[in-house]
Each structure stands twice: as C-alpha cells, then as structure tokens.
Coordinates of C-alpha atoms in Angstrom, one line a residue:
M13 CA 1.1 7.2 11.8
L14 CA 0.8 10.3 9.8
K15 CA 4.6 11.1 8.3
L16 CA 4.2 7.3 7.2
Y17 CA 1.3 8.2 5.3
Y18 CA 2.6 11.3 4.1
A19 CA 6.1 9.3 3.1
I20 CA 4.0 6.9 1.4
V21 CA 1.1 9.3 -0.3
G22 CA 3.7 11.8 -1.4
S23 CA 1.4 15.0 -0.7
R24 CA -1.0 16.3 1.4
T25 CA -2.9 18.0 -1.4
D26 CA -3.7 15.2 -3.9
T27 CA -5.3 12.5 -1.8
N28 CA -6.7 10.7 -4.6
A29 CA -3.7 9.9 -6.5
G30 CA -2.0 8.8 -3.5
L31 CA -4.6 7.0 -1.9
G32 CA -4.9 5.2 -5.3
R33 CA -1.1 4.5 -5.1
F34 CA -1.6 3.5 -1.3
M35 CA -4.6 0.6 -2.4
G36 CA -2.0 -0.6 -5.3
L37 CA 0.4 -1.1 -2.9
M38 CA -1.5 -2.6 -0.3
I39 CA -2.9 -5.1 -3.0
L40 CA 0.3 -5.9 -4.4
F41 CA 1.1 -6.8 -0.8
I42 CA -1.4 -9.1 -0.8
L43 CA -1.0 -10.4 -4.1
V44 CA 2.7 -11.4 -3.4
G45 CA 2.0 -12.6 -0.2
G46 CA -0.6 -15.0 -1.2
A47 CA 1.7 -16.0 -4.1
A48 CA 4.6 -16.9 -1.6
F49 CA 2.3 -19.0 1.0
W50 CA 0.6 -20.6 -2.1
A51 CA 3.9 -21.3 -3.6
L52 CA 5.3 -22.9 0.0
G53 CA 2.4 -25.5 -0.3
A54 CA 1.0 -24.2 3.1

C-alpha cells in the first residue's frame, strides 16, 4: 500500500506537495466519474 502511495506522491520528504497532488487526483476522479454517471442519465 505504501508503494502505491509513494508512486502517487512521488517522494517521501515533500509530503505537502504530494498530498495536494493526491487530493487533486481524487477530486478529478470524483468529477469525471460524476460527469460520466450524469451523462448516462442514471
């Protein structure tokens, strides 16, 4: 699990930038998933 975290975050030292990138990725995933769900008319 930590390997996946480090793959997304990119480094073990700069946690703030990595966390921001991770949160941005999650928000993007939610928005894209929501848009696709809405577009399908479900």
